[in-house]
Amino acid sequence: MTRADLAEELAAMAAADHEMAVTGAAHGDDPAEQLAWRRLTARHGDRLGEIMDEVGWPTADLVGEDAARAAWLIAQHADRQLDVQRRALRLLEGAVEAGAAGARELAFLRDRTLVNEGREQVYGTQVAGVRDDGSPIPWPCAEPDRVDELRAGAGIEPFAEYVARFR
């Protein structure tokens, strides 16, 4: 498979993910839509695992910015495939250390993986729910007093600005 083919495939998977997410299937009440979302993310997670076998982490240098972001999105949504998520996290860590990927994406994937493992998140990027007034309820953080400092180090806006977008 060429780099262009891989980039096109990753972009198509992200587009399908986005389309289903905006229709509400990811978090809706319809069991059929929820099942369709789970099937899609599982299929994408499986394919990302194969891609990681073939090329490691698909960095922007390898597949372009859009496709690299698509790979990150697919890893983010592989919630029921912790093996894929953990492996993506390790490979993305290496890419960040090599200067081939961004700390922001790594922070989001680290938090997502920690939450899926039932642990406290680091950066406060994962939301557990929404209050009646529309304000988000974050998953617990390991160091809540340092969240903004840690977020700044990863290139993420302060927590208050982040949650204001949810309202």
C-alpha positions as CSV (number, residue, x, y, z in Angstrom):
1,M,0.0,0.0,0.0
2,T,1.4,3.4,-0.9
3,R,1.5,6.3,1.5
4,A,-1.1,8.1,-0.5
5,D,-3.4,5.0,-0.3
6,L,-2.9,4.8,3.4
7,A,-3.6,8.5,3.9
8,E,-6.8,8.2,1.9
9,E,-7.9,5.1,3.9
10,L,-7.3,6.9,7.2
11,A,-9.1,10.0,6.0
12,A,-12.1,7.9,4.9
13,M,-12.2,6.1,8.3
14,A,-12.2,9.5,10.1
15,A,-14.9,10.9,7.9
16,A,-17.1,7.8,8.6
17,D,-16.4,8.2,12.3
18,H,-17.3,11.9,12.2
19,E,-20.4,11.4,10.2
20,M,-21.7,8.8,12.7
21,A,-20.7,11.0,15.7
22,V,-22.5,14.1,14.5
23,T,-25.7,12.1,13.9
24,G,-25.7,11.2,17.6
25,A,-25.1,7.4,17.2
26,A,-22.1,7.5,19.4
27,H,-24.0,8.8,22.4
28,G,-27.6,8.5,21.5
29,D,-30.3,6.4,23.1
30,D,-31.1,4.2,20.1
31,P,-29.5,0.7,20.7
32,A,-29.2,0.0,17.0
33,E,-27.3,3.2,16.4
34,Q,-25.1,2.5,19.5
35,L,-24.3,-0.9,18.1
36,A,-23.5,0.5,14.7
37,W,-21.1,3.0,16.4
38,R,-19.4,0.1,18.3
39,R,-19.1,-1.9,15.1
40,L,-17.6,1.0,13.2
41,T,-15.1,1.9,15.9
42,A,-14.1,-1.8,16.4
43,R,-13.6,-2.2,12.7
44,H,-11.5,1.0,12.6
45,G,-9.5,-0.1,15.7
46,D,-8.7,-3.4,14.1
47,R,-7.5,-1.7,11.0
48,L,-5.4,0.8,12.9
49,G,-3.8,-2.2,14.6
50,E,-2.9,-3.6,11.2
51,I,-1.5,-0.2,10.1
52,M,0.6,0.0,13.3
53,D,2.0,-3.4,12.4
54,E,2.9,-2.2,9.0
55,V,4.2,1.3,9.6
56,G,4.3,2.0,13.3
57,W,2.6,5.3,14.2
58,P,1.3,7.0,11.0
59,T,3.0,10.4,11.5
60,A,2.3,13.5,9.4
61,D,5.7,12.9,7.7
62,L,4.5,9.5,6.5
63,V,0.8,10.2,5.7
64,G,0.2,13.9,5.9
65,E,-1.4,16.1,8.7
66,D,-5.0,15.1,8.0
67,A,-4.4,11.4,7.9
68,A,-2.1,11.5,11.0
69,R,-5.0,13.3,12.9
70,A,-7.4,10.7,11.5
71,A,-5.2,7.9,13.0
72,W,-5.3,9.7,16.4
73,L,-9.1,10.0,16.2
74,I,-9.4,6.3,15.5
75,A,-7.2,5.5,18.4
76,Q,-9.2,7.9,20.6
77,H,-12.4,6.1,19.7
78,A,-11.1,2.5,20.1
79,D,-12.6,2.6,23.7
80,R,-13.4,-1.1,23.7
81,Q,-10.0,-2.1,22.4
82,L,-7.6,-1.1,25.1
83,D,-4.9,-3.2,23.5
84,V,-5.1,-1.0,20.4
85,Q,-5.4,2.2,22.5
86,R,-2.4,1.3,24.7
87,R,-0.3,0.4,21.7
88,A,-1.2,3.6,19.9
89,L,-0.3,5.5,23.0
90,R,3.1,3.9,23.2
91,L,3.8,4.6,19.5
92,L,2.5,8.1,19.7
93,E,4.7,8.8,22.7
94,G,7.7,7.7,20.6
95,A,6.6,9.9,17.8
96,V,6.2,12.9,20.1
97,E,9.7,12.3,21.6
98,A,11.1,12.2,18.0
99,G,9.4,15.5,17.2
100,A,7.1,13.8,14.6
101,A,3.8,14.3,16.5
102,G,2.2,16.7,18.8
103,A,2.0,16.7,22.6
104,R,-1.7,17.8,22.5
105,E,-2.9,14.7,20.8
106,L,-0.7,12.6,23.1
107,A,-2.3,14.2,26.1
108,F,-5.9,13.5,24.9
109,L,-5.0,9.9,24.1
110,R,-3.3,9.4,27.4
111,D,-6.4,10.7,29.3
112,R,-8.7,8.6,27.2
113,T,-6.7,5.5,27.8
114,L,-6.4,6.2,31.6
115,V,-10.2,6.7,31.9
116,N,-10.9,3.5,29.9
117,E,-8.6,1.7,32.3
118,G,-10.7,3.1,35.2
119,R,-7.9,5.4,36.4
120,E,-7.7,9.2,37.0
121,Q,-6.8,11.3,34.0
122,V,-3.9,13.8,33.9
123,Y,-5.0,16.7,31.7
124,G,-8.8,16.9,32.3
125,T,-9.7,16.2,28.6
126,Q,-12.3,13.6,29.2
127,V,-15.8,14.4,30.2
128,A,-18.0,12.0,32.1
129,G,-21.3,13.8,31.5
130,V,-23.2,17.1,31.4
131,R,-25.0,18.9,34.2
132,D,-28.6,20.2,33.7
133,D,-27.1,23.7,33.1
134,G,-24.9,22.3,30.2
135,S,-21.7,22.4,32.1
136,P,-19.5,19.3,31.7
137,I,-18.6,17.0,34.4
138,P,-14.9,15.9,34.0
139,W,-13.7,12.5,34.9
140,P,-11.5,12.7,38.1
141,C,-8.0,14.0,37.7
142,A,-4.9,12.7,39.4
143,E,-3.7,16.3,40.2
144,P,-6.6,18.6,39.9
145,D,-4.7,21.6,41.2
146,R,-2.1,21.2,38.5
147,V,-4.4,20.5,35.5
148,D,-4.0,23.9,33.9
149,E,-0.2,23.8,34.3
150,L,-0.1,20.3,32.8
151,R,-2.5,21.3,30.0
152,A,-0.3,24.3,29.1
153,G,2.7,22.0,28.9
154,A,0.9,20.0,26.3
155,G,-0.4,23.0,24.3
156,I,-4.0,22.7,25.6
157,E,-6.1,25.7,26.6
158,P,-6.9,26.2,30.3
159,F,-9.7,23.9,31.6
160,A,-12.2,26.7,32.1
161,E,-11.9,27.7,28.4
162,Y,-12.1,24.1,27.3
163,V,-15.3,23.4,29.2
164,A,-16.9,26.7,28.2
165,R,-17.1,25.3,24.6
166,F,-19.5,22.6,25.9
167,R,-22.1,25.0,27.0
